[in-house]
PDB file of C-alpha atoms in Angstrom:
ATOM      1  CA  MET Y 284     101.149  64.937  74.913  1.00 85.00           C
ATOM      2  CA  SER Y 285     100.801  65.116  78.580  1.00 89.00           C
ATOM      3  CA  ILE Y 286      99.126  67.667  80.682  1.00 90.00           C
ATOM      4  CA  VAL Y 287     100.453  69.433  83.798  1.00 90.00           C
ATOM      5  CA  GLN Y 288      98.442  71.387  86.385  1.00 90.00           C
ATOM      6  CA  THR Y 289     100.175  74.646  87.189  1.00 91.00           C
ATOM      7  CA  THR Y 290      98.907  77.280  89.637  1.00 90.00           C
ATOM      8  CA  ARG Y 291     100.150  80.343  87.654  1.00 88.00           C
ATOM      9  CA  PHE Y 292      99.464  79.148  84.000  1.00 88.00           C
ATOM     10  CA  GLY Y 293      96.525  76.695  84.358  1.00 90.00           C
ATOM     11  CA  GLU Y 294      96.901  73.557  82.192  1.00 92.00           C
ATOM     12  CA  ILE Y 295      99.916  73.230  80.114  1.00 91.00           C
ATOM     13  CA  GLU Y 296     100.402  70.547  77.529  1.00 91.00           C
ATOM     14  CA  PHE Y 297     103.810  69.230  76.943  1.00 91.00           C
ATOM     15  CA  LYS Y 298     105.674  66.468  75.002  1.00 91.00           C
ATOM     16  CA  ASP Y 299     107.518  64.008  77.240  1.00 89.00           C
ATOM     17  CA  ASP Y 300     110.656  64.816  75.598  1.00 90.00           C
ATOM     18  CA  GLU Y 301     110.477  68.323  76.844  1.00 92.00           C
ATOM     19  CA  LEU Y 302     110.716  67.124  80.455  1.00 95.00           C
ATOM     20  CA  ILE Y 303     113.796  67.938  82.239  1.00 97.00           C
ATOM     21  CA  TYR Y 304     114.916  65.350  84.865  1.00 97.00           C
ATOM     22  CA  PHE Y 305     116.664  66.669  88.020  1.00 97.00           C
ATOM     23  CA  PRO Y 306     117.797  63.566  89.971  1.00 95.00           C
ATOM     24  CA  LYS Y 307     118.494  65.763  93.019  1.00 93.00           C
ATOM     25  CA  GLY Y 308     115.706  68.402  92.570  1.00 96.00           C
ATOM     26  CA  VAL Y 309     116.617  71.918  93.335  1.00 96.00           C
ATOM     27  CA  LEU Y 310     118.052  72.902  96.650  1.00 95.00           C
ATOM     28  CA  GLY Y 311     115.112  73.289  99.210  1.00 94.00           C
ATOM     29  CA  PHE Y 312     113.035  71.388  96.724  1.00 96.00           C
ATOM     30  CA  GLU Y 313     114.675  67.844  96.655  1.00 95.00           C
ATOM     31  CA  ASP Y 314     111.583  66.018  95.880  1.00 96.00           C
ATOM     32  CA  ASP Y 315     110.850  67.937  92.768  1.00 97.00           C
ATOM     33  CA  THR Y 316     112.512  65.925  90.070  1.00 97.00           C
ATOM     34  CA  ASN Y 317     110.829  66.831  86.772  1.00 96.00           C
ATOM     35  CA  PHE Y 318     110.628  70.309  85.346  1.00 97.00           C
ATOM     36  CA  LEU Y 319     109.497  72.085  82.313  1.00 96.00           C
ATOM     37  CA  LEU Y 320     111.385  74.918  80.979  1.00 95.00           C
ATOM     38  CA  ILE Y 321     108.869  77.401  79.712  1.00 93.00           C
ATOM     39  CA  LYS Y 322     110.296  79.884  77.160  1.00 91.00           C
ATOM     40  CA  PRO Y 323     107.666  81.878  75.692  1.00 87.00           C
ATOM     41  CA  ASP Y 324     109.991  83.797  73.556  1.00 86.00           C
ATOM     42  CA  GLN Y 325     112.993  81.993  71.900  1.00 87.00           C
ATOM     43  CA  GLU Y 326     114.989  85.119  71.601  1.00 87.00           C
ATOM     44  CA  ASN Y 327     114.730  86.213  75.169  1.00 90.00           C
ATOM     45  CA  PRO Y 328     116.960  84.988  77.988  1.00 95.00           C
ATOM     46  CA  LEU Y 329     114.171  84.566  80.313  1.00 96.00           C
ATOM     47  CA  ALA Y 330     111.859  81.615  81.084  1.00 96.00           C
ATOM     48  CA  PHE Y 331     109.890  79.800  83.801  1.00 95.00           C
ATOM     49  CA  LEU Y 332     110.942  76.633  85.308  1.00 96.00           C
ATOM     50  CA  GLN Y 333     107.845  74.900  86.307  1.00 96.00           C
ATOM     51  CA  SER Y 334     107.747  71.519  88.463  1.00 96.00           C
ATOM     52  CA  ILE Y 335     105.495  68.913  87.072  1.00 95.00           C
ATOM     53  CA  THR Y 336     104.674  67.448  90.544  1.00 94.00           C
ATOM     54  CA  THR Y 337     104.065  70.797  92.397  1.00 95.00           C
ATOM     55  CA  PRO Y 338     101.606  73.198  90.728  1.00 94.00           C
ATOM     56  CA  GLU Y 339     102.658  76.102  92.628  1.00 94.00           C
ATOM     57  CA  LEU Y 340     106.485  75.654  92.064  1.00 95.00           C
ATOM     58  CA  THR Y 341     107.418  78.061  89.375  1.00 96.00           C
ATOM     59  CA  PHE Y 342     110.918  79.642  89.215  1.00 97.00           C
ATOM     60  CA  VAL Y 343     111.597  82.599  87.066  1.00 96.00           C
ATOM     61  CA  VAL Y 344     115.014  81.966  85.512  1.00 97.00           C
ATOM     62  CA  ALA Y 345     117.420  83.816  83.316  1.00 97.00           C
ATOM     63  CA  GLU Y 346     120.411  83.090  81.145  1.00 97.00           C
ATOM     64  CA  PRO Y 347     123.066  84.840  83.393  1.00 97.00           C
ATOM     65  CA  PHE Y 348     125.467  85.627  80.498  1.00 96.00           C
ATOM     66  CA  SER Y 349     122.919  87.773  78.964  1.00 94.00           C
ATOM     67  CA  PHE Y 350     123.017  90.016  81.963  1.00 94.00           C
ATOM     68  CA  TYR Y 351     126.600  89.463  83.079  1.00 94.00           C
ATOM     69  CA  GLN Y 352     128.757  88.943  80.166  1.00 93.00           C
ATOM     70  CA  ASP Y 353     131.806  88.289  82.141  1.00 94.00           C
ATOM     71  CA  TYR Y 354     130.215  85.673  84.236  1.00 95.00           C
ATOM     72  CA  GLU Y 355     132.274  82.444  84.093  1.00 93.00           C
ATOM     73  CA  PHE Y 356     132.933  79.308  86.047  1.00 93.00           C
ATOM     74  CA  ASP Y 357     134.143  75.734  85.854  1.00 91.00           C
ATOM     75  CA  ILE Y 358     131.830  72.640  85.902  1.00 91.00           C
ATOM     76  CA  ALA Y 359     133.488  69.994  88.220  1.00 90.00           C
ATOM     77  CA  GLU Y 360     134.206  66.680  86.425  1.00 89.00           C
ATOM     78  CA  SER Y 361     131.921  65.066  88.818  1.00 91.00           C
ATOM     79  CA  VAL Y 362     129.025  67.042  87.555  1.00 94.00           C
ATOM     80  CA  LYS Y 363     129.972  66.573  83.901  1.00 94.00           C
ATOM     81  CA  GLU Y 364     129.767  62.937  84.754  1.00 92.00           C
ATOM     82  CA  GLU Y 365     126.635  63.105  86.521  1.00 93.00           C
ATOM     83  CA  LEU Y 366     124.929  64.980  83.723  1.00 96.00           C
ATOM     84  CA  GLU Y 367     126.539  63.035  81.015  1.00 96.00           C
ATOM     85  CA  ILE Y 368     128.022  66.186  79.608  1.00 95.00           C
ATOM     86  CA  GLU Y 369     130.360  65.378  76.475  1.00 93.00           C
ATOM     87  CA  GLU Y 370     130.464  68.722  74.829  1.00 92.00           C
ATOM     88  CA  ILE Y 371     129.968  72.466  75.941  1.00 90.00           C
ATOM     89  CA  ILE Y 372     127.207  72.567  73.302  1.00 93.00           C
ATOM     90  CA  ASP Y 373     125.301  70.063  75.512  1.00 93.00           C
ATOM     91  CA  VAL Y 374     125.105  72.524  78.336  1.00 96.00           C
ATOM     92  CA  ALA Y 375     122.591  75.377  79.107  1.00 96.00           C
ATOM     93  CA  VAL Y 376     122.886  77.516  82.092  1.00 97.00           C
ATOM     94  CA  TRP Y 377     119.947  79.097  83.853  1.00 98.00           C
ATOM     95  CA  SER Y 378     119.994  81.099  86.975  1.00 98.00           C
ATOM     96  CA  ILE Y 379     117.013  81.568  89.455  1.00 98.00           C
ATOM     97  CA  LEU Y 380     115.666  85.021  89.775  1.00 97.00           C
ATOM     98  CA  THR Y 381     114.178  86.419  93.125  1.00 97.00           C
ATOM     99  CA  ILE Y 382     111.492  89.023  92.271  1.00 95.00           C
ATOM    100  CA  PRO Y 383     110.282  91.281  94.991  1.00 93.00           C
ATOM    101  CA  GLU Y 384     107.189  93.392  94.647  1.00 90.00           C
ATOM    102  CA  ASP Y 385     109.109  96.013  92.692  1.00 92.00           C
ATOM    103  CA  PHE Y 386     110.427  93.840  89.836  1.00 92.00           C
ATOM    104  CA  HIS Y 387     113.365  96.513  89.177  1.00 93.00           C
ATOM    105  CA  LYS Y 388     114.799  95.117  92.407  1.00 94.00           C
ATOM    106  CA  ALA Y 389     114.976  91.663  91.017  1.00 95.00           C
ATOM    107  CA  THR Y 390     117.969  89.506  91.990  1.00 97.00           C
ATOM    108  CA  ILE Y 391     119.921  86.824  90.189  1.00 97.00           C
ATOM    109  CA  ASN Y 392     121.632  83.775  91.947  1.00 97.00           C
ATOM    110  CA  LEU Y 393     124.997  83.657  90.380  1.00 97.00           C
ATOM    111  CA  LEU Y 394     126.509  81.493  92.941  1.00 96.00           C
ATOM    112  CA  ALA Y 395     124.180  78.576  92.419  1.00 97.00           C
ATOM    113  CA  PRO Y 396     123.408  78.101  88.733  1.00 97.00           C
ATOM    114  CA  ILE Y 397     121.220  75.478  87.090  1.00 98.00           C
ATOM    115  CA  ILE Y 398     123.125  73.317  84.553  1.00 98.00           C
ATOM    116  CA  ILE Y 399     121.030  71.513  82.051  1.00 98.00           C
ATOM    117  CA  ASN Y 400     122.226  68.940  79.604  1.00 97.00           C
ATOM    118  CA  VAL Y 401     119.885  69.813  76.724  1.00 96.00           C
ATOM    119  CA  ASN Y 402     120.580  66.540  74.801  1.00 95.00           C
ATOM    120  CA  LYS Y 403     120.184  64.168  77.618  1.00 96.00           C
ATOM    121  CA  ARG Y 404     117.578  66.310  79.526  1.00 97.00           C
ATOM    122  CA  ILE Y 405     119.217  65.925  82.875  1.00 97.00           C
ATOM    123  CA  ALA Y 406     119.902  68.897  85.062  1.00 98.00           C
ATOM    124  CA  ARG Y 407     120.973  70.060  88.535  1.00 97.00           C
ATOM    125  CA  GLN Y 408     121.772  73.171  90.509  1.00 97.00           C
ATOM    126  CA  ILE Y 409     125.473  73.487  91.377  1.00 96.00           C
ATOM    127  CA  ILE Y 410     127.115  75.634  94.035  1.00 95.00           C
ATOM    128  CA  LEU Y 411     130.152  77.503  92.601  1.00 93.00           C
ATOM    129  CA  ASN Y 412     133.289  77.630  94.767  1.00 85.00           C
ATOM    130  CA  GLU Y 413     134.086  80.950  93.346  1.00 67.00           C
ATOM    131  CA  SER Y 414     132.881  83.054  96.143  1.00 73.00           C
ATOM    132  CA  LYS Y 415     133.135  86.182  94.118  1.00 89.00           C
ATOM    133  CA  TYR Y 416     129.594  85.529  92.903  1.00 94.00           C
ATOM    134  CA  SER Y 417     126.595  86.245  95.204  1.00 94.00           C
ATOM    135  CA  ILE Y 418     123.247  84.613  95.659  1.00 95.00           C
ATOM    136  CA  LYS Y 419     121.534  88.054  95.330  1.00 95.00           C
ATOM    137  CA  THR Y 420     123.122  90.008  92.476  1.00 95.00           C
ATOM    138  CA  LEU Y 421     120.949  92.685  91.299  1.00 94.00           C
ATOM    139  CA  LEU Y 422     119.508  92.003  87.784  1.00 93.00           C
ATOM    140  CA  TYR Y 423     119.587  95.820  87.050  1.00 92.00           C
ATOM    141  CA  PRO Y 424     122.534  97.357  88.776  1.00 88.00           C
ATOM    142  CA  GLN Y 425     122.102 100.438  86.491  1.00 82.00           C
ATOM    143  CA  ILE Y 426     118.947 101.168  88.113  1.00 75.00           C
ATOM    144  CA  SER Y 427     120.222 101.443  91.840  1.00 62.00           C
ATOM    145  CA  ALA Y 428     123.437 103.370  90.633  1.00 60.00           C
ATOM    146  CA  LYS Y 429     121.001 106.056  89.126  1.00 58.00           C
ATOM    147  CA  GLY Y 430     118.390 105.973  91.830  1.00 51.00           C
ATOM    148  CA  GLY Y 431     121.009 106.080  94.603  1.00 46.00           C
ATOM    149  CA  GLU Y 432     119.190 103.597  96.620  1.00 43.00           C
TER     150      GLU Y 432
ATOM    151  CA  MET D  17     124.964  63.824 116.213  1.00 93.00           C
ATOM    152  CA  LEU D  18     128.108  62.071 117.101  1.00 95.00           C
ATOM    153  CA  VAL D  19     130.610  64.244 118.925  1.00 96.00           C
ATOM    154  CA  LEU D  20     134.481  63.401 118.991  1.00 94.00           C
ATOM    155  CA  THR D  21     137.308  65.446 120.222  1.00 95.00           C
ATOM    156  CA  ARG D  22     140.420  65.371 118.097  1.00 95.00           C
ATOM    157  CA  LYS D  23     143.843  67.186 118.355  1.00 95.00           C
ATOM    158  CA  LYS D  24     145.576  68.888 115.610  1.00 96.00           C
ATOM    159  CA  GLY D  25     146.665  66.272 112.967  1.00 96.00           C
ATOM    160  CA  GLU D  26     144.260  63.703 114.064  1.00 97.00           C
ATOM    161  CA  ALA D  27     141.509  62.520 111.790  1.00 97.00           C
ATOM    162  CA  ILE D  28     138.244  60.994 111.466  1.00 97.00           C
ATOM    163  CA  ILE D  29     136.934  58.596 108.735  1.00 97.00           C
ATOM    164  CA  ILE D  30     133.362  58.610 107.527  1.00 96.00           C
ATOM    165  CA  GLY D  31     131.982  55.475 105.881  1.00 95.00           C
ATOM    166  CA  GLN D  32     134.913  53.995 104.159  1.00 94.00           C
ATOM    167  CA  ASP D  33     135.798  56.837 101.813  1.00 96.00           C
ATOM    168  CA  ILE D  34     135.540  59.978 103.538  1.00 97.00           C
ATOM    169  CA  GLU D  35     138.338  61.377 105.851  1.00 97.00           C
ATOM    170  CA  LEU D  36     138.361  64.698 107.816  1.00 97.00           C
ATOM    171  CA  MET D  37     141.572  65.690 109.441  1.00 97.00           C
ATOM    172  CA  VAL D  38     142.143  68.651 111.962  1.00 97.00           C
ATOM    173  CA  VAL D  39     144.940  70.436 110.006  1.00 97.00           C
ATOM    174  CA  ALA D  40     145.365  73.505 112.259  1.00 97.00           C
ATOM    175  CA  VAL D  41     143.862  75.082 115.164  1.00 96.00           C
ATOM    176  CA  GLU D  42     144.349  78.841 115.441  1.00 95.00           C
ATOM    177  CA  GLY D  43     142.548  80.770 118.088  1.00 94.00           C
ATOM    178  CA  ASP D  44     138.901  79.906 117.582  1.00 94.00           C
ATOM    179  CA  GLN D  45     139.559  78.818 113.976  1.00 95.00           C
ATOM    180  CA  VAL D  46     139.741  75.113 113.212  1.00 96.00           C
ATOM    181  CA  LYS D  47     141.248  74.380 109.764  1.00 96.00           C
ATOM    182  CA  LEU D  48     139.941  71.093 108.262  1.00 97.00           C
ATOM    183  CA  GLY D  49     141.194  68.955 105.705  1.00 97.00           C
ATOM    184  CA  ILE D  50     138.790  66.542 103.603  1.00 97.00           C
ATOM    185  CA  ASN D  51     139.560  63.675 101.541  1.00 97.00           C
ATOM    186  CA  ALA D  52     136.588  62.324  99.748  1.00 95.00           C
ATOM    187  CA  PRO D  53     135.734  60.851  96.385  1.00 93.00           C
ATOM    188  CA  LYS D  54     135.092  63.485  93.638  1.00 86.00           C
ATOM    189  CA  ASN D  55     131.388  62.678  93.439  1.00 85.00           C
ATOM    190  CA  ILE D  56     130.906  63.840  97.088  1.00 88.00           C
ATOM    191  CA  GLU D  57     130.182  67.641  97.304  1.00 87.00           C
ATOM    192  CA  ILE D  58     131.438  69.459 100.234  1.00 90.00           C
ATOM    193  CA  HIS D  59     130.398  72.936 100.981  1.00 90.00           C
ATOM    194  CA  ARG D  60     130.416  75.229 104.111  1.00 91.00           C
ATOM    195  CA  LYS D  61     126.888  74.574 105.657  1.00 92.00           C
ATOM    196  CA  GLU D  62     125.743  78.279 105.696  1.00 92.00           C
ATOM    197  CA  VAL D  63     126.201  78.595 101.975  1.00 92.00           C
ATOM    198  CA  PHE D  64     124.177  75.517 101.501  1.00 92.00           C
ATOM    199  CA  LEU D  65     121.388  76.611 103.803  1.00 95.00           C
ATOM    200  CA  THR D  66     121.415  80.145 102.292  1.00 95.00           C
ATOM    201  CA  ILE D  67     120.894  78.871  98.738  1.00 96.00           C
ATOM    202  CA  GLN D  68     118.069  76.651  99.886  1.00 96.00           C
ATOM    203  CA  GLU D  69     116.417  79.649 101.688  1.00 96.00           C
ATOM    204  CA  GLU D  70     116.880  81.749  98.426  1.00 96.00           C
ATOM    205  CA  ASN D  71     115.345  79.181  96.332  1.00 97.00           C
ATOM    206  CA  ARG D  72     112.523  78.997  98.687  1.00 96.00           C
ATOM    207  CA  LEU D  73     112.228  82.615  98.635  1.00 95.00           C
ATOM    208  CA  ALA D  74     112.326  82.829  94.983  1.00 96.00           C
ATOM    209  CA  ALA D  75     109.519  80.055  94.695  1.00 95.00           C
ATOM    210  CA  LYS D  76     107.239  81.926  97.099  1.00 90.00           C
ATOM    211  CA  GLN D  77     107.152  85.235  95.329  1.00 88.00           C
ATOM    212  CA  GLN D  78     103.980  86.592  93.527  1.00 83.00           C
ATOM    213  CA  PHE D  79     104.574  87.736  89.967  1.00 84.00           C
ATOM    214  CA  SER D  80     102.195  88.179  86.983  1.00 82.00           C
ATOM    215  CA  LYS D  81     102.345  86.116  83.886  1.00 81.00           C
ATOM    216  CA  ASP D  82     103.818  89.142  82.160  1.00 89.00           C
ATOM    217  CA  ILE D  83     106.832  89.196  84.339  1.00 91.00           C
ATOM    218  CA  LEU D  84     109.163  87.945  81.508  1.00 92.00           C
ATOM    219  CA  GLU D  85     108.069  90.640  79.289  1.00 91.00           C
ATOM    220  CA  MET D  86     108.293  93.378  81.901  1.00 92.00           C
ATOM    221  CA  LEU D  87     112.044  92.193  82.692  1.00 92.00           C
ATOM    222  CA  MET D  88     113.001  91.972  79.212  1.00 91.00           C
ATOM    223  CA  GLU D  89     111.716  95.418  78.549  1.00 90.00           C
ATOM    224  CA  GLN D  90     113.544  96.807  81.422  1.00 90.00           C
ATOM    225  CA  ARG D  91     116.720  95.081  80.142  1.00 88.00           C
ATOM    226  CA  ASN D  92     116.087  96.692  76.636  1.00 88.00           C
ATOM    227  CA  ASP D  93     115.711 100.023  78.025  1.00 87.00           C
ATOM    228  CA  ASN D  94     118.825  99.738  80.200  1.00 84.00           C
ATOM    229  CA  GLU D  95     120.763  98.628  76.928  1.00 81.00           C
ATOM    230  CA  ILE D  96     119.517 101.801  75.194  1.00 83.00           C
ATOM    231  CA  ASN D  97     120.323 104.071  78.024  1.00 80.00           C
ATOM    232  CA  ASP D  98     123.711 102.524  78.279  1.00 77.00           C
ATOM    233  CA  LYS D  99     124.363 103.140  74.532  1.00 77.00           C
ATOM    234  CA  ASP D 100     123.208 106.706  74.782  1.00 75.00           C
ATOM    235  CA  MET D 101     125.674 107.454  77.644  1.00 70.00           C
ATOM    236  CA  LYS D 102     128.650 106.114  75.696  1.00 61.00           C
TER     237      LYS D 102
END
């Protein structure tokens, strides 16, 4: 077991095979190449993506298909090769959430999802060519619709 | 930065494998064609920068440890409301 220091959660223990390697880091954080996916509730499509090297770097991530059932995209061949993806079952998709003070206004980045090869534990953030998706999609569009904001 | 002037139809080679060609010039828009190996990614710069910025914003936000539960609760409430409305 290894230990990582985190700003939000204090010390966390983890097994080395739980680490996820991001060869290119994440956009804006290219030097952070090792992350832990912390999923407190296995049933829920929400988790934290914690950097091993930077204690204060924690992303809140969500499985986009749980919030937007029609979400779809292709993974480029070059990305499949890079992540050594052989079958669709190897793939997990997580999207970064931006959470303002009022968490009801949280947004999800559907244009740049994080693709993880769960077997090989390699991942990267990709930028979709489908411009129909936005970097800031409301996680709860229903709320805005009702509140008329 | 290297600055070159090209006319429509002329091209530039970057390294040995990347070719950039001016396909058309229409008013103040320049249409560029790019030939590059499949493993080289090409994006409009502003898209790339905006995503970097959004990631940095997401990383800076303060949130409590309960945020996942709070987000999930709201989602479940929404689902119930949606079902009620149908």
